[in-house]
Short mmCIF file of C-alpha atoms in Angstrom, two decimals:
data_model
loop_
_atom_site.label_atom_id
_atom_site.label_comp_id
_atom_site.label_asym_id
_atom_site.label_seq_id
_atom_site.Cartn_x
_atom_site.Cartn_y
_atom_site.Cartn_z
CA ARG A 1 33.77 6.33 -61.75
CA HIS A 2 34.20 6.31 -57.93
CA SER A 3 35.24 2.62 -57.50
CA LYS A 4 38.94 3.41 -56.83
CA PRO A 5 38.45 5.95 -54.01
CA ARG A 6 35.79 3.75 -52.40
CA SER A 7 38.14 0.76 -52.56
CA LEU A 8 40.83 2.77 -50.87
CA ILE A 9 38.48 3.90 -48.11
CA LEU A 10 37.35 0.34 -47.57
CA LEU A 11 40.87 -0.91 -47.35
CA VAL A 12 41.70 1.74 -44.67
CA LEU A 13 38.63 0.71 -42.68
CA VAL A 14 39.57 -2.97 -42.85
CA LEU A 15 43.17 -2.32 -41.70
CA HIS A 16 41.99 -0.03 -38.83
CA CYS A 17 39.35 -2.49 -37.67
CA SER A 18 41.65 -5.52 -37.79
CA SER A 19 44.13 -3.74 -35.62
CA SER A 20 41.60 -2.73 -33.00
CA HIS A 21 39.48 -5.89 -32.84
CA ALA A 22 36.60 -3.99 -34.43
CA LEU A 23 34.20 -5.15 -37.10
CA LEU A 24 33.49 -2.83 -40.02
CA PRO A 25 31.40 0.06 -38.69
CA ARG A 26 28.76 -0.42 -41.38
CA LEU A 27 28.14 -3.92 -39.99
CA LEU A 28 27.39 -2.77 -36.45
CA PRO A 29 23.86 -2.02 -35.48
CA ARG A 30 22.82 1.65 -35.10
CA ARG A 31 20.16 0.70 -32.55
CA LEU A 32 20.03 -1.90 -29.76
CA GLU A 33 17.24 -3.55 -27.93
CA ALA A 34 19.08 -5.58 -25.36
CA VAL A 35 22.40 -6.11 -23.54
CA VAL A 36 23.41 -9.65 -22.57
CA LEU A 37 26.10 -10.20 -19.96
CA ASP A 38 28.23 -13.13 -19.03
CA ALA A 39 28.57 -13.43 -15.21
CA ASP A 40 31.95 -14.74 -13.97
CA GLY A 41 34.88 -12.86 -15.41
CA SER A 42 32.55 -10.23 -16.88
CA PHE A 43 29.64 -8.73 -14.93
CA LEU A 44 30.98 -10.05 -11.62
CA ASP A 45 34.31 -8.69 -10.32
CA PRO A 46 37.19 -11.03 -9.31
CA GLN A 47 35.58 -11.50 -5.87
CA HIS A 48 32.37 -12.66 -7.63
CA LYS A 49 30.47 -9.46 -6.59
CA VAL A 50 28.67 -6.74 -8.51
CA SER A 51 30.60 -3.47 -8.43
CA PRO A 52 28.65 -0.19 -7.88
CA ALA A 53 29.71 1.03 -11.38
CA ASN A 54 28.32 -2.11 -13.08
CA ALA A 55 25.10 -1.91 -11.04
CA GLU A 56 24.55 1.75 -12.00
CA ALA A 57 25.35 0.98 -15.67
CA VAL A 58 22.60 -1.71 -15.71
CA LEU A 59 20.09 0.78 -14.30
CA ALA A 60 21.12 3.44 -16.86
CA ALA A 61 20.71 0.98 -19.65
CA ARG A 62 17.25 0.15 -18.52
CA ARG A 63 16.30 3.85 -18.16
CA ALA A 64 17.39 4.29 -21.77
CA GLY A 65 15.04 1.60 -22.90
CA LEU A 66 17.32 -1.47 -23.11
CA GLN A 67 16.58 -4.86 -21.72
CA VAL A 68 19.51 -6.20 -19.71
CA PHE A 69 19.92 -9.90 -18.74
CA LEU A 70 22.50 -12.59 -18.18
CA ALA A 71 23.70 -15.56 -20.17
CA THR A 72 25.81 -17.56 -17.74
CA GLY A 73 27.07 -21.04 -16.90
CA ARG A 74 25.71 -20.62 -13.44
CA ALA A 75 22.41 -22.00 -12.25
CA ARG A 76 19.68 -19.58 -11.23
CA SER A 77 19.85 -20.71 -7.56
CA GLY A 78 22.11 -20.49 -4.55
CA PRO A 79 23.27 -17.49 -2.46
CA TRP A 80 24.63 -15.53 -5.52
CA VAL A 81 21.06 -15.08 -6.78
CA GLU A 82 19.99 -13.10 -3.78
CA GLU A 83 23.28 -11.25 -3.50
CA CYS A 84 23.93 -10.38 -7.15
CA LEU A 85 20.77 -10.72 -9.27
CA VAL A 86 17.70 -9.92 -7.26
CA PRO A 87 18.73 -6.42 -6.25
CA LEU A 88 19.01 -5.54 -9.97
CA SER A 89 16.12 -7.70 -11.19
CA LEU A 90 18.57 -9.84 -13.14
CA ASP A 91 17.03 -13.12 -12.07
CA CYS A 92 14.69 -12.97 -15.07
CA PRO A 93 14.73 -12.96 -17.99
CA GLY A 94 17.96 -14.72 -18.45
CA VAL A 95 19.92 -17.75 -19.72
CA PHE A 96 21.39 -20.03 -17.12
CA THR A 97 23.19 -23.34 -16.52
CA GLN A 98 25.42 -22.94 -19.65
CA GLY A 99 22.46 -22.28 -21.85
CA LEU A 100 20.56 -25.39 -20.75
CA THR A 101 17.63 -23.42 -19.41
CA SER A 102 16.19 -19.89 -19.68
CA PHE A 103 13.40 -17.79 -18.09
CA ASP A 104 11.30 -15.00 -19.53
CA ALA A 105 10.33 -11.72 -17.92
CA LEU A 106 7.31 -13.32 -16.30
CA ASN A 107 9.61 -15.91 -14.56
CA GLN A 108 8.35 -18.73 -16.81
CA ARG A 109 10.82 -21.38 -17.98
CA VAL A 110 11.28 -20.98 -21.74
CA HIS A 111 13.30 -24.11 -22.41
CA GLU A 112 15.22 -26.91 -20.75
CA ASP A 113 17.77 -29.44 -22.06
CA LYS A 114 18.49 -32.69 -20.24
CA LEU A 115 21.15 -35.38 -20.32
CA ALA A 116 20.14 -38.91 -21.29
CA ALA A 117 20.10 -41.27 -18.29
CA SER A 118 22.53 -43.54 -20.24
CA ALA A 119 25.06 -40.68 -20.39
CA VAL A 120 24.85 -40.21 -16.62
CA ALA A 121 25.47 -43.94 -16.18
CA ALA A 122 28.49 -43.77 -18.51
CA VAL A 123 29.98 -40.92 -16.52
CA GLN A 124 29.57 -42.83 -13.34
CA ARG A 125 31.24 -45.96 -14.75
CA ALA A 126 34.18 -43.95 -15.97
CA CYS A 127 34.66 -42.20 -12.60
CA GLU A 128 34.28 -45.40 -10.58
CA SER A 129 37.19 -46.93 -12.43
CA ALA A 130 39.33 -43.78 -11.99
CA GLU A 131 38.35 -43.09 -8.38
CA LYS A 132 40.81 -45.53 -6.81
CA GLY A 133 43.73 -43.33 -7.59
CA ASN A 134 42.04 -39.95 -7.53
CA GLY A 135 39.57 -38.15 -5.41
CA VAL A 136 36.40 -37.63 -7.45
CA THR A 137 33.01 -36.25 -6.48
CA LEU A 138 30.05 -36.36 -8.81
CA ALA A 139 27.15 -33.92 -8.76
CA ALA A 140 24.27 -33.13 -11.11
CA TYR A 141 22.06 -30.09 -11.70
CA VAL A 142 18.39 -30.95 -11.89
CA GLN A 143 16.90 -27.59 -12.71
CA GLU A 144 17.97 -25.28 -9.87
CA ARG A 145 18.96 -28.12 -7.50
CA LEU A 146 22.52 -29.43 -7.31
CA LEU A 147 22.40 -33.07 -6.11
CA VAL A 148 25.72 -34.30 -4.78
CA ALA A 149 26.83 -37.94 -4.61
CA CYS A 150 28.23 -37.34 -1.11
CA GLY A 151 26.80 -37.34 2.36
CA ASP A 152 29.54 -35.16 3.84
CA GLU A 153 29.35 -31.36 3.45
CA CYS A 154 33.08 -31.29 4.35
CA ASP A 155 33.97 -33.09 1.13
CA PRO A 156 36.88 -30.92 -0.13
CA TRP A 157 35.72 -30.68 -3.73
CA LEU A 158 32.14 -29.80 -2.66
CA MET A 159 33.36 -27.13 -0.29
CA ARG A 160 35.47 -25.67 -3.08
CA TYR A 161 32.61 -25.58 -5.50
CA ALA A 162 30.15 -24.30 -2.89
CA SER A 163 32.35 -21.23 -2.33
CA TYR A 164 30.95 -19.88 -5.60
CA GLY A 165 27.48 -19.71 -4.12
CA ASP A 166 25.98 -21.48 -7.14
CA GLY A 167 23.08 -23.90 -6.88
CA ASP A 168 20.81 -25.10 -4.11
CA ILE A 169 23.00 -27.95 -2.87
CA GLU A 170 21.44 -31.21 -1.66
CA LEU A 171 23.63 -33.94 -0.18
CA ALA A 172 22.94 -37.68 -0.27
CA GLY A 173 19.81 -38.20 1.79
CA GLY A 174 17.97 -35.27 0.19
CA GLU A 175 18.86 -32.60 2.74
CA PRO A 176 20.16 -29.12 1.93
CA ALA A 177 23.87 -28.78 2.70
CA ALA A 178 23.21 -26.11 5.33
CA ASP A 179 20.90 -28.44 7.30
CA VAL A 180 23.09 -31.56 7.33
CA ALA A 181 25.26 -30.68 10.32
CA SER A 182 22.25 -29.93 12.60
CA SER A 183 20.40 -33.03 11.49
CA ARG A 184 23.42 -35.21 12.24
CA GLU A 185 23.70 -33.75 15.70
CA ALA A 186 20.00 -34.27 16.40
CA ARG A 187 20.39 -37.99 15.49
CA GLY A 188 23.69 -38.36 17.38
CA ALA A 189 25.40 -39.64 14.20
CA ALA A 190 29.13 -39.28 13.73
CA PRO A 191 30.09 -37.42 10.55
CA ALA A 192 31.69 -40.39 8.89
CA GLU A 193 28.64 -42.56 9.64
CA ALA A 194 26.00 -40.30 8.09
CA PHE A 195 24.63 -41.10 4.64
CA ALA A 196 27.26 -43.72 3.76
CA ILE A 197 27.48 -43.45 -0.03
CA GLU A 198 30.27 -43.48 -2.53
CA SER A 199 31.14 -40.04 -3.87
CA THR A 200 30.68 -41.39 -7.40
CA ASP A 201 27.30 -43.08 -6.83
CA LEU A 202 25.36 -40.34 -8.61
CA LEU A 203 22.77 -42.75 -9.95
CA GLY A 204 21.95 -43.78 -6.37
CA VAL A 205 21.37 -40.14 -5.40
CA LEU A 206 19.36 -39.29 -8.48
CA GLY A 207 17.09 -42.33 -8.29
CA GLU A 208 14.07 -41.79 -10.48
CA GLU A 209 15.47 -38.46 -11.55
CA ALA A 210 18.38 -40.03 -13.47
CA GLY A 211 16.81 -38.83 -16.75
CA SER A 212 16.18 -35.29 -15.41
CA ALA A 213 19.73 -34.08 -14.94
CA ASN A 214 20.63 -31.04 -17.00
CA LYS A 215 24.37 -31.52 -16.55
CA VAL A 216 26.81 -33.52 -14.50
CA LEU A 217 29.81 -32.06 -12.60
CA VAL A 218 33.00 -34.07 -12.14
CA LEU A 219 34.97 -32.48 -9.28
CA SER A 220 38.62 -33.47 -8.69
CA ASP A 221 42.09 -32.01 -8.40
CA GLU A 222 43.82 -30.14 -11.18
CA GLU A 223 46.36 -32.91 -11.82
CA SER A 224 43.65 -35.56 -12.33
CA VAL A 225 41.43 -33.58 -14.72
CA PRO A 226 43.23 -34.42 -18.03
CA ALA A 227 43.10 -38.15 -17.42
CA LEU A 228 39.49 -37.94 -16.24
CA ARG A 229 38.55 -36.03 -19.35
CA THR A 230 40.08 -38.66 -21.60
CA ALA A 231 38.22 -41.39 -19.73
CA LEU A 232 34.91 -39.54 -19.81
CA GLU A 233 35.21 -38.84 -23.55
CA ALA A 234 35.87 -42.52 -24.21
CA ALA A 235 33.03 -43.64 -22.02
CA LEU A 236 30.63 -41.20 -23.69
CA GLU A 237 31.41 -42.23 -27.28
CA GLY A 238 28.07 -42.68 -29.03
CA GLU A 239 26.18 -40.84 -26.28
CA PRO A 240 24.40 -37.56 -26.96
CA ALA A 241 26.74 -35.75 -24.63
CA ARG A 242 29.99 -33.74 -24.55
CA VAL A 243 32.68 -32.94 -22.01
CA VAL A 244 33.89 -29.37 -21.33
CA LYS A 245 36.39 -28.02 -18.83
CA ALA A 246 34.58 -25.44 -16.75
CA LEU A 247 37.39 -24.84 -14.16
CA ASP A 248 40.86 -26.15 -13.75
CA TRP A 249 39.43 -28.74 -11.31
CA THR A 250 35.92 -29.15 -12.73
CA LEU A 251 34.64 -31.02 -15.79
CA GLU A 252 31.05 -30.62 -17.02
CA VAL A 253 29.13 -33.23 -18.98
CA LEU A 254 26.46 -31.47 -21.09
CA PRO A 255 23.83 -32.54 -23.63
CA ALA A 256 25.23 -32.56 -27.16
CA ARG A 257 24.57 -29.55 -29.37
CA THR A 258 23.80 -27.19 -26.48
CA SER A 259 25.56 -23.90 -25.67
CA LYS A 260 24.92 -20.53 -24.17
CA ALA A 261 24.48 -19.21 -27.70
CA GLU A 262 21.73 -21.79 -28.40
CA GLY A 263 20.00 -20.97 -25.10
CA LEU A 264 20.23 -17.25 -25.85
CA ARG A 265 18.86 -17.79 -29.40
CA ARG A 266 15.79 -19.57 -27.96
CA LEU A 267 15.18 -16.84 -25.38
CA LEU A 268 15.60 -14.02 -27.89
CA GLU A 269 13.17 -15.77 -30.18
CA HIS A 270 10.66 -16.03 -27.32
CA LEU A 271 11.14 -12.33 -26.42
CA GLN A 272 10.96 -11.33 -30.11
CA ILE A 273 14.34 -9.64 -30.09
CA ASN A 274 16.52 -9.70 -33.19
CA PRO A 275 20.01 -10.95 -32.27
CA ARG A 276 21.37 -8.19 -34.52
CA ARG A 277 19.91 -5.66 -31.99
CA VAL A 278 21.84 -7.23 -29.08
CA MET A 279 25.15 -6.28 -27.47
CA ALA A 280 26.80 -9.25 -25.66
CA VAL A 281 29.79 -8.99 -23.24
CA GLY A 282 31.86 -12.06 -22.30
CA ASP A 283 35.27 -13.42 -21.45
CA GLY A 284 35.47 -17.09 -22.10
CA GLU A 285 35.71 -19.55 -25.01
CA ASN A 286 32.20 -20.63 -24.18
CA ASP A 287 31.10 -17.18 -25.23
CA ILE A 288 32.47 -17.34 -28.75
CA GLU A 289 29.30 -18.73 -30.39
CA MET A 290 27.27 -16.05 -28.58
CA MET A 291 29.63 -13.35 -30.00
CA ARG A 292 29.16 -14.66 -33.55
CA MET A 293 25.41 -14.47 -33.17
CA VAL A 294 24.82 -10.94 -31.85
CA GLY A 295 25.16 -7.69 -33.66
CA LEU A 296 27.53 -6.01 -31.20
CA PRO A 297 29.97 -8.42 -29.55
CA VAL A 298 32.31 -7.03 -26.84
CA ALA A 299 35.13 -8.89 -25.09
CA MET A 300 36.34 -8.18 -21.60
CA GLY A 301 39.92 -6.92 -21.19
CA ASN A 302 40.61 -10.17 -19.25
CA ALA A 303 39.07 -12.37 -21.98
CA MET A 304 40.76 -15.29 -23.54
CA GLU A 305 42.56 -14.42 -26.74
CA PRO A 306 40.47 -16.67 -28.99
CA LEU A 307 37.37 -14.72 -27.96
CA LYS A 308 38.89 -11.39 -28.83
CA ARG A 309 39.21 -12.43 -32.44
CA HIS A 310 35.38 -12.52 -32.72
CA VAL A 311 34.37 -9.11 -31.30
CA ALA A 312 33.85 -5.58 -32.33
CA TYR A 313 35.40 -4.02 -29.27
CA VAL A 314 37.52 -4.97 -26.24
CA THR A 315 36.54 -3.18 -23.02
CA ALA A 316 38.33 -3.04 -19.62
CA SER A 317 38.76 -6.01 -17.37
CA ASN A 318 36.22 -7.22 -14.76
CA ALA A 319 38.51 -5.70 -12.10
CA GLU A 320 38.10 -2.34 -13.79
CA ASP A 321 34.34 -2.22 -14.36
CA GLY A 322 34.65 -3.35 -17.98
CA VAL A 323 30.95 -4.02 -18.26
CA ALA A 324 30.00 -0.51 -17.14
CA LYS A 325 32.47 0.95 -19.67
CA ALA A 326 31.05 -1.15 -22.48
CA ILE A 327 27.50 -0.10 -21.63
CA ARG A 328 28.45 3.60 -21.43
CA GLU A 329 30.49 3.65 -24.62
CA HIS A 330 28.65 1.21 -26.91
CA ALA A 331 25.18 0.42 -25.63
CA LEU A 332 23.81 3.70 -24.33
CA PRO A 333 24.47 5.66 -27.54
CA ARG A 334 22.45 2.92 -29.43
CA ALA A 335 19.70 2.67 -26.83
CA PRO A 336 16.11 3.41 -27.89
CA ALA A 337 16.08 6.72 -25.92
CA ASN A 338 19.33 7.94 -27.54
CA ALA A 339 19.84 6.36 -31.01
CA PRO A 340 18.56 8.40 -33.91
CA ARG A 341 15.73 6.73 -35.74
CA ARG A 342 15.91 6.13 -39.50
CA ARG A 343 13.10 8.63 -39.99
CA ASP A 344 14.99 11.28 -38.00
CA ARG A 345 18.13 10.68 -40.07
CA LEU A 346 16.09 11.04 -43.25
CA ARG A 347 14.64 14.33 -42.09
CA LYS A 348 18.11 15.55 -41.24
CA LEU A 349 19.36 14.59 -44.74
CA LEU A 350 16.41 16.36 -46.35
CA ARG A 351 17.11 19.49 -44.37
CA LEU A 352 20.79 19.47 -45.40
CA GLY A 353 19.70 18.94 -48.98
CA GLY A 354 17.36 21.87 -48.82
CA ARG A 355 20.12 24.14 -47.59
CA GLY A 356 22.35 23.04 -50.43
CA GLU A 357 19.75 24.19 -52.94
#
């Protein structure tokens, strides 16, 4: 009897939602348990800092009973951890290194994915053949350490990557980057003479840890990246690894079938949180799978267009405190302290029904 009016209402909702990037309201969770944030381009502003508004929003979400943590391509190490994460207790729990590792609330590692040593060797062979015409520097993350196939901390690609404050960088010779200059001076070694090693000899730097790398970085110039990617993909054919473009001048080689979404799934399972009770905020194509998995996906205003097709809402940009806006408008009303429970809604309906009689 009521099928036609209901169909019209549903059609109106579909048209409205498709024009505003929103999913059907009936599909969105009424209550949330957690908020998951991407870092660069989302939680961090364009200067890679945490704005006061975003910091306050994280604290407000926690006061309302929500767990808040990161799912980021960054490692959980380097200066950015002390500057951006520790003050807000965002160093754990969280998903790091592009989903290759995660930590629980007790700071215990929940999972870790590693590249096969044969894949690392294939990357090195491909870069050695390409290095004659292009400047290439290889590096590998081994848990929270970033081991660089270079003995010179003035390597231009290393300096560019280090500006992000990501990873505890160790140069060839096993010394932290910050200590290399002083140790050279103490030995009286000239910069060019210290730690003579090819910038593509990653296997030599890793040594017995060749099978312990989580991912490999290929650092070069923007013009060389397309040809390098083609060479890497050809060299890795048949290997359990894949190549992704992290920055215009950086390629990453990751274990196959890994992603931020898979890392988040494993952490949520460990924390016993239903993905449907999670709001996620992101900006990149590497966040799409994560958006498909959670109950309340939100894109940043500066997000890539492909991502915006998979979200319920689009918030402001990371230059305009978009994360704070998303938490205020979409997470806090659904937080345990604020969201009406099913029992409360039932009582309200019963009261309304009693008045009607």
